[in-house]
Amino acid sequence: MATLHVFNPEHDIALAADLDTFTAPKAGRELRHDLGWLPVFWAEAGDYVLVENVDAAVRSVTTIPLRLPHDVNFVRSSAFSQKALHAINRVVPWGWDRALAGQLHRLGLSSVLPSSHSLEQLRLMSHRHFAARHFLSRLRTSDERLVGEATLVHQLSDLSFSQSPQERPFVLKAPWSSSGRGVRFVTDAQSFHRNLQWAQNVINRQGGIMVEPLYERVRDFGMEFYVDGQTSYLGLSLFETVNGAYIGNILASEEEKREELSKEIPLSLLDRVCSAIISIADECLAPCYSGPFGIDMMVVKTTDGVLKLHPCVELNLRRTMGHVALDVSRCDVRRTYALMSIRYDGTYSFHLS
């Protein structure tokens, strides 16, 4: 028996739509089309990977300067064979949502799909307020060197911005959205009024909007985990962003990544946060979720110049590019410090530099 792997990067947007049939925005469709082969890094021998173009997937994999651990079978949804259908007893997607379940149901894979109840539970746990309530609020109280606030607002009248010195810039975030998307920065009255209609649209569609302080960001990073009855820590994710949009991940050993972070925050604090996350995840996630997840964090500088740690900027209840980077590092026979990036030049492509 085998596993079917699916790279569905439009997952976060599909959660917001919450539909059985969903058409992703153009960027999401292109990303899935061009990089559908990515699961080769974590698939097992003989597994299947759902792609839109088998020949293109094979060409992409042959150009990767890595030694892949296993051979996999690429399969198209429009030409799903009976052999594949009978061999598959498990599906491992980038993230579960109703749209993906609907697609796989139409392919004849109903017996290996999560229930509607499970899908709804996962959707609720992917809401930003879930992360704020169960993770951020509990993590923050454990150490004065930790910062972070996140409030769910249900109506536009609860938002305001004045020009007074006491007014802090803030960030508006759609409850279901991916990094770099569904985010607006409010730094002055002009940007506040410019984003009011967008905020109202988010409230209308998703029932509310998250409001968080805008910190002076020093470094983005994350921790990657896996839940299967209990939570396991997989490793650090050092990544680069521009205006919140993902650029790439650093490929390095865990020791090198820890050494890099130690320049800004004590490793003892990092380890304490990691242990706390495992404890919270065992309690809140493990009973109803099995699979990878990641927590984005950041080192910030306070107004008095002190570096502090925001321990939960975002909970990604799915696989992340940080997980991909960890898998790629295991395949990298060069064992060198490198950058893994996704570039767009008419098409999306995978790069190591």
mmCIF file of C-alpha atoms in Angstrom:
data_model
loop_
_atom_site.group_PDB
_atom_site.id
_atom_site.type_symbol
_atom_site.label_atom_id
_atom_site.label_comp_id
_atom_site.label_asym_id
_atom_site.label_seq_id
_atom_site.Cartn_x
_atom_site.Cartn_y
_atom_site.Cartn_z
ATOM 1 C CA MET A 1 0.000 0.000 0.000
ATOM 2 C CA ALA A 2 1.113 3.574 -0.624
ATOM 3 C CA THR A 3 0.553 7.192 0.304
ATOM 4 C CA LEU A 4 -0.665 9.921 -2.041
ATOM 5 C CA HIS A 5 1.057 13.276 -1.461
ATOM 6 C CA VAL A 6 -0.535 16.541 -2.576
ATOM 7 C CA PHE A 7 1.058 19.989 -2.656
ATOM 8 C CA ASN A 8 -1.919 22.362 -2.326
ATOM 9 C CA PRO A 9 -0.368 25.753 -1.470
ATOM 10 C CA GLU A 10 -3.748 27.482 -1.885
ATOM 11 C CA HIS A 11 -4.788 25.718 1.334
ATOM 12 C CA ASP A 12 -5.000 28.814 3.559
ATOM 13 C CA ILE A 13 -7.254 30.625 1.085
ATOM 14 C CA ALA A 14 -9.377 27.487 0.683
ATOM 15 C CA LEU A 15 -9.910 27.429 4.454
ATOM 16 C CA ALA A 16 -11.350 30.939 4.293
ATOM 17 C CA ALA A 17 -13.644 30.014 1.384
ATOM 18 C CA ASP A 18 -14.719 26.733 3.060
ATOM 19 C CA LEU A 19 -16.205 25.263 -0.136
ATOM 20 C CA ASP A 20 -16.222 21.762 -1.618
ATOM 21 C CA THR A 21 -15.438 23.246 -5.023
ATOM 22 C CA PHE A 22 -13.029 26.133 -4.986
ATOM 23 C CA THR A 23 -11.041 27.996 -7.631
ATOM 24 C CA ALA A 24 -7.847 29.409 -6.185
ATOM 25 C CA PRO A 25 -6.432 32.772 -7.281
ATOM 26 C CA LYS A 26 -4.076 32.647 -10.246
ATOM 27 C CA ALA A 27 -0.909 32.721 -8.126
ATOM 28 C CA GLY A 28 -2.068 29.732 -6.078
ATOM 29 C CA ARG A 29 -2.981 27.742 -9.191
ATOM 30 C CA GLU A 30 0.374 28.495 -10.811
ATOM 31 C CA LEU A 31 2.308 27.576 -7.669
ATOM 32 C CA ARG A 32 0.539 24.235 -7.428
ATOM 33 C CA HIS A 33 1.011 23.579 -11.167
ATOM 34 C CA ASP A 34 4.729 24.439 -11.208
ATOM 35 C CA LEU A 35 5.798 22.944 -7.872
ATOM 36 C CA GLY A 36 3.403 20.033 -7.423
ATOM 37 C CA TRP A 37 6.424 17.710 -7.360
ATOM 38 C CA LEU A 38 7.799 19.131 -4.056
ATOM 39 C CA PRO A 39 6.614 16.134 -1.944
ATOM 40 C CA VAL A 40 9.478 14.078 -3.443
ATOM 41 C CA PHE A 41 11.526 15.412 -0.523
ATOM 42 C CA TRP A 42 9.395 13.694 2.129
ATOM 43 C CA ALA A 43 7.596 10.904 0.258
ATOM 44 C CA GLU A 44 8.555 7.280 0.842
ATOM 45 C CA ALA A 45 9.628 4.756 -1.811
ATOM 46 C CA GLY A 46 6.715 3.798 -4.063
ATOM 47 C CA ASP A 47 4.463 6.638 -2.909
ATOM 48 C CA TYR A 48 2.398 8.685 -5.338
ATOM 49 C CA VAL A 49 2.621 12.456 -5.875
ATOM 50 C CA LEU A 50 -0.323 14.240 -7.482
ATOM 51 C CA VAL A 51 0.846 16.670 -10.185
ATOM 52 C CA GLU A 52 -0.732 18.433 -13.156
ATOM 53 C CA ASN A 53 2.035 17.604 -15.626
ATOM 54 C CA VAL A 54 4.019 14.388 -15.145
ATOM 55 C CA ASP A 55 6.690 15.166 -17.748
ATOM 56 C CA ALA A 56 7.318 18.637 -16.296
ATOM 57 C CA ALA A 57 7.548 17.167 -12.785
ATOM 58 C CA VAL A 58 10.128 14.605 -13.906
ATOM 59 C CA ARG A 59 12.179 17.329 -15.622
ATOM 60 C CA SER A 60 12.087 19.516 -12.519
ATOM 61 C CA VAL A 61 13.256 16.712 -10.242
ATOM 62 C CA THR A 62 16.152 15.760 -12.532
ATOM 63 C CA THR A 63 17.527 19.304 -12.353
ATOM 64 C CA ILE A 64 17.698 19.375 -8.522
ATOM 65 C CA PRO A 65 21.331 19.167 -7.321
ATOM 66 C CA LEU A 66 20.342 16.756 -4.555
ATOM 67 C CA ARG A 67 20.320 13.032 -3.977
ATOM 68 C CA LEU A 68 16.700 12.100 -3.377
ATOM 69 C CA PRO A 69 16.224 9.235 -0.931
ATOM 70 C CA HIS A 70 13.419 7.430 -2.804
ATOM 71 C CA ASP A 71 11.743 6.986 -6.162
ATOM 72 C CA VAL A 72 8.101 8.072 -6.331
ATOM 73 C CA ASN A 73 5.268 7.795 -8.840
ATOM 74 C CA PHE A 74 3.869 10.976 -10.354
ATOM 75 C CA VAL A 75 0.177 10.817 -11.225
ATOM 76 C CA ARG A 76 -2.237 13.313 -12.784
ATOM 77 C CA SER A 77 -5.753 13.837 -11.482
ATOM 78 C CA SER A 78 -7.065 13.814 -15.055
ATOM 79 C CA ALA A 79 -5.487 10.405 -15.661
ATOM 80 C CA PHE A 80 -5.776 8.720 -12.279
ATOM 81 C CA SER A 81 -5.114 5.028 -12.835
ATOM 82 C CA GLN A 82 -6.983 2.148 -11.234
ATOM 83 C CA LYS A 83 -3.607 0.822 -10.111
ATOM 84 C CA ALA A 84 -2.969 4.011 -8.137
ATOM 85 C CA LEU A 85 -6.523 4.081 -6.828
ATOM 86 C CA HIS A 86 -6.236 0.561 -5.402
ATOM 87 C CA ALA A 87 -2.712 1.086 -4.044
ATOM 88 C CA ILE A 88 -3.380 4.295 -2.091
ATOM 89 C CA ASN A 89 -4.473 3.828 1.508
ATOM 90 C CA ARG A 90 -3.457 7.233 2.872
ATOM 91 C CA VAL A 91 -3.363 10.856 1.704
ATOM 92 C CA VAL A 92 -0.819 13.387 2.988
ATOM 93 C CA PRO A 93 -1.529 16.896 1.705
ATOM 94 C CA TRP A 94 0.185 20.205 2.363
ATOM 95 C CA GLY A 95 -2.926 20.957 4.418
ATOM 96 C CA TRP A 96 -6.452 19.562 4.717
ATOM 97 C CA ASP A 97 -9.462 21.634 3.641
ATOM 98 C CA ARG A 98 -12.898 21.025 2.153
ATOM 99 C CA ALA A 99 -11.793 21.919 -1.371
ATOM 100 C CA LEU A 100 -9.025 19.311 -1.419
ATOM 101 C CA ALA A 101 -11.300 16.699 0.136
ATOM 102 C CA GLY A 102 -13.862 17.457 -2.589
ATOM 103 C CA GLN A 103 -11.250 17.040 -5.308
ATOM 104 C CA LEU A 104 -10.028 13.715 -3.905
ATOM 105 C CA HIS A 105 -13.605 12.505 -3.421
ATOM 106 C CA ARG A 106 -14.219 13.062 -7.128
ATOM 107 C CA LEU A 107 -11.123 10.958 -7.875
ATOM 108 C CA GLY A 108 -12.625 8.043 -5.958
ATOM 109 C CA LEU A 109 -10.595 8.328 -2.749
ATOM 110 C CA SER A 110 -13.515 8.834 -0.350
ATOM 111 C CA SER A 111 -12.474 5.966 1.927
ATOM 112 C CA VAL A 112 -9.196 7.645 2.927
ATOM 113 C CA LEU A 113 -10.503 11.172 3.520
ATOM 114 C CA PRO A 114 -11.062 12.823 6.908
ATOM 115 C CA SER A 115 -14.676 13.242 7.993
ATOM 116 C CA SER A 116 -16.575 16.492 7.558
ATOM 117 C CA HIS A 117 -16.403 16.948 11.333
ATOM 118 C CA SER A 118 -12.616 16.525 11.318
ATOM 119 C CA LEU A 119 -12.265 19.020 8.480
ATOM 120 C CA GLU A 120 -14.331 21.572 10.388
ATOM 121 C CA GLN A 121 -12.236 21.032 13.532
ATOM 122 C CA LEU A 122 -9.041 21.609 11.561
ATOM 123 C CA ARG A 123 -10.496 24.751 10.042
ATOM 124 C CA LEU A 124 -11.412 26.170 13.452
ATOM 125 C CA MET A 125 -7.969 25.352 14.829
ATOM 126 C CA SER A 126 -6.391 27.123 11.832
ATOM 127 C CA HIS A 127 -8.176 30.361 12.765
ATOM 128 C CA ARG A 128 -5.692 32.954 14.063
ATOM 129 C CA HIS A 129 -7.755 33.414 17.208
ATOM 130 C CA PHE A 130 -7.150 29.762 18.140
ATOM 131 C CA ALA A 131 -3.392 30.347 18.076
ATOM 132 C CA ALA A 132 -3.737 33.584 20.051
ATOM 133 C CA ARG A 133 -5.927 32.010 22.726
ATOM 134 C CA HIS A 134 -4.262 28.621 23.158
ATOM 135 C CA PHE A 135 -0.631 29.328 22.311
ATOM 136 C CA LEU A 136 0.310 33.025 22.432
ATOM 137 C CA SER A 137 -1.555 33.938 25.612
ATOM 138 C CA ARG A 138 -0.129 30.951 27.506
ATOM 139 C CA LEU A 139 3.406 31.326 26.185
ATOM 140 C CA ARG A 140 3.590 35.061 26.919
ATOM 141 C CA THR A 141 2.850 34.721 30.611
ATOM 142 C CA SER A 142 5.837 32.446 31.175
ATOM 143 C CA ASP A 143 8.635 35.030 30.788
ATOM 144 C CA GLU A 144 8.946 38.827 30.692
ATOM 145 C CA ARG A 145 11.285 38.498 27.698
ATOM 146 C CA LEU A 146 8.325 37.349 25.593
ATOM 147 C CA VAL A 147 5.955 39.748 23.839
ATOM 148 C CA GLY A 148 2.877 39.491 21.663
ATOM 149 C CA GLU A 149 -0.805 40.403 21.602
ATOM 150 C CA ALA A 150 -3.626 39.437 19.264
ATOM 151 C CA THR A 151 -7.279 40.458 19.548
ATOM 152 C CA LEU A 152 -10.251 39.307 17.492
ATOM 153 C CA VAL A 153 -12.504 42.206 16.480
ATOM 154 C CA HIS A 154 -16.019 41.540 15.172
ATOM 155 C CA GLN A 155 -17.051 45.010 14.018
ATOM 156 C CA LEU A 156 -15.378 47.946 12.336
ATOM 157 C CA SER A 157 -16.430 50.385 15.066
ATOM 158 C CA ASP A 158 -13.972 48.635 17.423
ATOM 159 C CA LEU A 159 -11.069 49.865 15.284
ATOM 160 C CA SER A 160 -9.626 53.355 15.596
ATOM 161 C CA PHE A 161 -6.425 55.287 15.054
ATOM 162 C CA SER A 162 -5.484 58.722 16.339
ATOM 163 C CA GLN A 163 -2.356 60.765 15.831
ATOM 164 C CA SER A 164 -1.604 60.828 19.565
ATOM 165 C CA PRO A 165 1.867 59.682 20.680
ATOM 166 C CA GLN A 166 0.215 56.949 22.742
ATOM 167 C CA GLU A 167 -1.329 55.322 19.667
ATOM 168 C CA ARG A 168 0.733 52.350 18.540
ATOM 169 C CA PRO A 169 0.903 51.214 14.910
ATOM 170 C CA PHE A 170 -0.858 47.900 14.429
ATOM 171 C CA VAL A 171 -1.406 45.076 11.968
ATOM 172 C CA LEU A 172 -4.739 43.837 10.652
ATOM 173 C CA LYS A 173 -4.868 40.153 9.704
ATOM 174 C CA ALA A 174 -7.593 38.086 8.088
ATOM 175 C CA PRO A 175 -8.345 35.135 10.422
ATOM 176 C CA TRP A 176 -7.677 32.588 7.676
ATOM 177 C CA SER A 177 -4.785 33.738 5.515
ATOM 178 C CA SER A 178 -1.231 32.781 4.677
ATOM 179 C CA SER A 179 1.942 34.696 5.437
ATOM 180 C CA GLY A 180 2.191 37.874 3.387
ATOM 181 C CA ARG A 181 -1.454 37.682 2.296
ATOM 182 C CA GLY A 182 -4.478 38.924 4.163
ATOM 183 C CA VAL A 183 -2.311 41.356 6.135
ATOM 184 C CA ARG A 184 -2.459 45.169 6.283
ATOM 185 C CA PHE A 185 -0.232 47.576 8.227
ATOM 186 C CA VAL A 186 -1.713 50.622 9.974
ATOM 187 C CA THR A 187 0.994 53.147 10.799
ATOM 188 C CA ASP A 188 -0.931 56.432 10.610
ATOM 189 C CA ALA A 189 -4.420 57.834 10.114
ATOM 190 C CA GLN A 190 -4.067 57.736 6.336
ATOM 191 C CA SER A 191 -3.221 54.037 6.215
ATOM 192 C CA PHE A 192 -5.993 53.375 8.714
ATOM 193 C CA HIS A 193 -8.674 54.952 6.520
ATOM 194 C CA ARG A 194 -7.187 53.379 3.391
ATOM 195 C CA ASN A 195 -7.675 49.891 4.863
ATOM 196 C CA LEU A 196 -11.134 50.339 6.397
ATOM 197 C CA GLN A 197 -13.048 48.931 3.432
ATOM 198 C CA TRP A 198 -10.684 45.970 3.203
ATOM 199 C CA ALA A 199 -11.155 45.322 6.923
ATOM 200 C CA GLN A 200 -14.943 45.483 6.559
ATOM 201 C CA ASN A 201 -14.805 42.990 3.693
ATOM 202 C CA VAL A 202 -12.747 40.601 5.832
ATOM 203 C CA ILE A 203 -15.223 40.926 8.709
ATOM 204 C CA ASN A 204 -18.136 40.285 6.331
ATOM 205 C CA ARG A 205 -16.510 37.173 4.857
ATOM 206 C CA GLN A 206 -14.747 35.682 7.863
ATOM 207 C CA GLY A 207 -16.748 37.004 10.816
ATOM 208 C CA GLY A 208 -13.980 39.128 12.309
ATOM 209 C CA ILE A 209 -10.453 40.427 11.943
ATOM 210 C CA MET A 210 -7.324 40.079 14.081
ATOM 211 C CA VAL A 211 -5.567 43.160 15.464
ATOM 212 C CA GLU A 212 -1.940 42.933 16.598
ATOM 213 C CA PRO A 213 0.738 45.487 17.568
ATOM 214 C CA LEU A 214 3.237 46.357 14.841
ATOM 215 C CA TYR A 215 6.644 45.558 16.271
ATOM 216 C CA GLU A 216 10.088 46.542 15.046
ATOM 217 C CA ARG A 217 11.097 43.257 13.515
ATOM 218 C CA VAL A 218 14.719 42.127 13.867
ATOM 219 C CA ARG A 219 14.485 38.522 12.646
ATOM 220 C CA ASP A 220 11.893 36.055 11.361
ATOM 221 C CA PHE A 221 12.172 32.386 12.223
ATOM 222 C CA GLY A 222 10.042 29.445 13.230
ATOM 223 C CA MET A 223 9.903 26.059 14.890
ATOM 224 C CA GLU A 224 8.653 22.974 13.074
ATOM 225 C CA PHE A 225 6.804 20.094 14.732
ATOM 226 C CA TYR A 226 4.920 16.888 13.975
ATOM 227 C CA VAL A 227 1.921 15.515 15.856
ATOM 228 C CA ASP A 228 1.097 11.806 15.891
ATOM 229 C CA GLY A 229 -0.523 11.058 19.218
ATOM 230 C CA GLN A 230 2.141 13.238 20.801
ATOM 231 C CA THR A 231 4.162 16.193 19.595
ATOM 232 C CA SER A 232 7.722 15.954 18.311
ATOM 233 C CA TYR A 233 10.063 18.864 17.661
ATOM 234 C CA LEU A 234 11.702 18.667 14.217
ATOM 235 C CA GLY A 235 13.934 21.717 14.019
ATOM 236 C CA LEU A 236 14.349 25.443 13.541
ATOM 237 C CA SER A 237 13.322 27.327 10.425
ATOM 238 C CA LEU A 238 15.303 30.461 9.575
ATOM 239 C CA PHE A 239 13.589 32.227 6.714
ATOM 240 C CA GLU A 240 13.639 35.543 4.923
ATOM 241 C CA THR A 241 10.643 37.710 4.070
ATOM 242 C CA VAL A 242 9.969 41.012 2.312
ATOM 243 C CA ASN A 243 6.868 42.889 3.549
ATOM 244 C CA GLY A 244 5.707 39.642 5.129
ATOM 245 C CA ALA A 245 6.026 37.628 1.899
ATOM 246 C CA TYR A 246 8.161 34.482 1.972
ATOM 247 C CA ILE A 247 11.481 34.671 0.109
ATOM 248 C CA GLY A 248 13.475 31.636 1.186
ATOM 249 C CA ASN A 249 14.799 29.356 3.934
ATOM 250 C CA ILE A 250 18.334 28.974 5.226
ATOM 251 C CA LEU A 251 19.670 25.426 4.901
ATOM 252 C CA ALA A 252 22.015 24.726 7.784
ATOM 253 C CA SER A 253 22.507 22.344 10.673
ATOM 254 C CA GLU A 254 20.451 22.773 13.828
ATOM 255 C CA GLU A 255 23.635 23.789 15.634
ATOM 256 C CA GLU A 256 24.376 26.519 13.082
ATOM 257 C CA LYS A 257 20.833 27.856 13.262
ATOM 258 C CA ARG A 258 20.883 27.897 17.055
ATOM 259 C CA GLU A 259 24.214 29.702 17.012
ATOM 260 C CA GLU A 260 22.743 32.337 14.687
ATOM 261 C CA LEU A 261 19.740 32.920 16.955
ATOM 262 C CA SER A 262 21.900 33.026 20.075
ATOM 263 C CA LYS A 263 23.263 36.363 18.879
ATOM 264 C CA GLU A 264 19.882 37.906 19.699
ATOM 265 C CA ILE A 265 18.065 35.719 22.221
ATOM 266 C CA PRO A 266 19.207 33.271 24.915
ATOM 267 C CA LEU A 267 19.019 29.653 23.801
ATOM 268 C CA SER A 268 17.642 28.753 27.205
ATOM 269 C CA LEU A 269 14.599 30.922 26.450
ATOM 270 C CA LEU A 270 14.221 29.297 23.040
ATOM 271 C CA ASP A 271 14.325 25.815 24.576
ATOM 272 C CA ARG A 272 11.796 26.792 27.241
ATOM 273 C CA VAL A 273 9.393 28.074 24.572
ATOM 274 C CA CYS A 274 9.854 24.886 22.541
ATOM 275 C CA SER A 275 9.010 22.702 25.545
ATOM 276 C CA ALA A 276 5.949 24.819 26.304
ATOM 277 C CA ILE A 277 4.711 24.535 22.717
ATOM 278 C CA ILE A 278 5.027 20.751 22.850
ATOM 279 C CA SER A 279 3.004 20.669 26.070
ATOM 280 C CA ILE A 280 0.271 22.926 24.645
ATOM 281 C CA ALA A 281 0.135 21.015 21.353
ATOM 282 C CA ASP A 282 -0.178 17.684 23.179
ATOM 283 C CA GLU A 283 -3.193 19.127 24.969
ATOM 284 C CA CYS A 284 -4.866 21.159 22.200
ATOM 285 C CA LEU A 285 -3.837 19.560 18.898
ATOM 286 C CA ALA A 286 -2.955 15.913 19.449
ATOM 287 C CA PRO A 287 -6.495 14.742 20.328
ATOM 288 C CA CYS A 288 -7.853 15.755 16.902
ATOM 289 C CA TYR A 289 -4.918 16.402 14.552
ATOM 290 C CA SER A 290 -2.170 14.260 13.099
ATOM 291 C CA GLY A 291 0.478 15.763 10.869
ATOM 292 C CA PRO A 292 3.038 18.570 10.604
ATOM 293 C CA PHE A 293 2.654 22.074 11.960
ATOM 294 C CA GLY A 294 4.869 25.090 12.399
ATOM 295 C CA ILE A 295 4.901 28.198 14.558
ATOM 296 C CA ASP A 296 6.337 31.403 13.135
ATOM 297 C CA MET A 297 8.142 33.629 15.602
ATOM 298 C CA MET A 298 10.189 36.804 15.499
ATOM 299 C CA VAL A 299 12.824 38.662 17.444
ATOM 300 C CA VAL A 300 11.658 42.244 17.974
ATOM 301 C CA LYS A 301 13.169 45.428 19.382
ATOM 302 C CA THR A 302 11.093 47.265 21.964
ATOM 303 C CA THR A 303 10.874 51.066 22.181
ATOM 304 C CA ASP A 304 13.627 51.052 24.799
ATOM 305 C CA GLY A 305 15.960 49.076 22.523
ATOM 306 C CA VAL A 306 15.629 45.681 24.237
ATOM 307 C CA LEU A 307 15.433 42.517 22.086
ATOM 308 C CA LYS A 308 12.508 40.278 22.943
ATOM 309 C CA LEU A 309 10.911 37.159 21.469
ATOM 310 C CA HIS A 310 7.435 36.974 19.974
ATOM 311 C CA PRO A 311 6.777 33.223 20.445
ATOM 312 C CA CYS A 312 3.700 32.824 18.223
ATOM 313 C CA VAL A 313 3.205 35.184 15.310
ATOM 314 C CA GLU A 314 1.363 32.486 13.426
ATOM 315 C CA LEU A 315 0.354 28.850 13.846
ATOM 316 C CA ASN A 316 0.435 26.929 10.554
ATOM 317 C CA LEU A 317 -1.568 23.750 11.050
ATOM 318 C CA ARG A 318 -0.078 22.198 7.903
ATOM 319 C CA ARG A 319 3.282 21.539 6.326
ATOM 320 C CA THR A 320 5.412 24.656 5.871
ATOM 321 C CA MET A 321 8.387 25.709 3.798
ATOM 322 C CA GLY A 322 10.341 25.241 7.018
ATOM 323 C CA HIS A 323 9.473 21.543 6.926
ATOM 324 C CA VAL A 324 10.547 21.457 3.283
ATOM 325 C CA ALA A 325 13.876 23.066 4.211
ATOM 326 C CA LEU A 326 14.484 20.430 6.886
ATOM 327 C CA ASP A 327 13.748 17.649 4.378
ATOM 328 C CA VAL A 328 15.930 19.278 1.713
ATOM 329 C CA SER A 329 18.797 19.589 4.215
ATOM 330 C CA ARG A 330 18.668 15.834 4.758
ATOM 331 C CA CYS A 331 19.003 15.332 0.986
ATOM 332 C CA ASP A 332 21.817 17.861 0.537
ATOM 333 C CA VAL A 333 24.995 15.823 0.141
ATOM 334 C CA ARG A 334 27.042 19.046 -0.027
ATOM 335 C CA ARG A 335 26.295 19.814 3.626
ATOM 336 C CA THR A 336 26.845 23.515 3.072
ATOM 337 C CA TYR A 337 25.117 26.639 4.316
ATOM 338 C CA ALA A 338 22.671 27.579 1.539
ATOM 339 C CA LEU A 339 19.446 29.389 0.720
ATOM 340 C CA MET A 340 16.405 27.481 -0.503
ATOM 341 C CA SER A 341 14.114 29.824 -2.405
ATOM 342 C CA ILE A 342 11.048 29.842 -4.627
ATOM 343 C CA ARG A 343 11.391 32.269 -7.532
ATOM 344 C CA TYR A 344 8.889 33.545 -10.055
ATOM 345 C CA ASP A 345 9.858 34.450 -13.617
ATOM 346 C CA GLY A 346 6.726 33.658 -15.569
ATOM 347 C CA THR A 347 6.706 30.309 -13.760
ATOM 348 C CA TYR A 348 7.585 29.260 -10.215
ATOM 349 C CA SER A 349 10.870 27.426 -9.735
ATOM 350 C CA PHE A 350 12.835 25.897 -6.897
ATOM 351 C CA HIS A 351 16.412 27.081 -6.255
ATOM 352 C CA LEU A 352 19.355 26.332 -4.020
ATOM 353 C CA SER A 353 22.092 28.955 -3.805
#
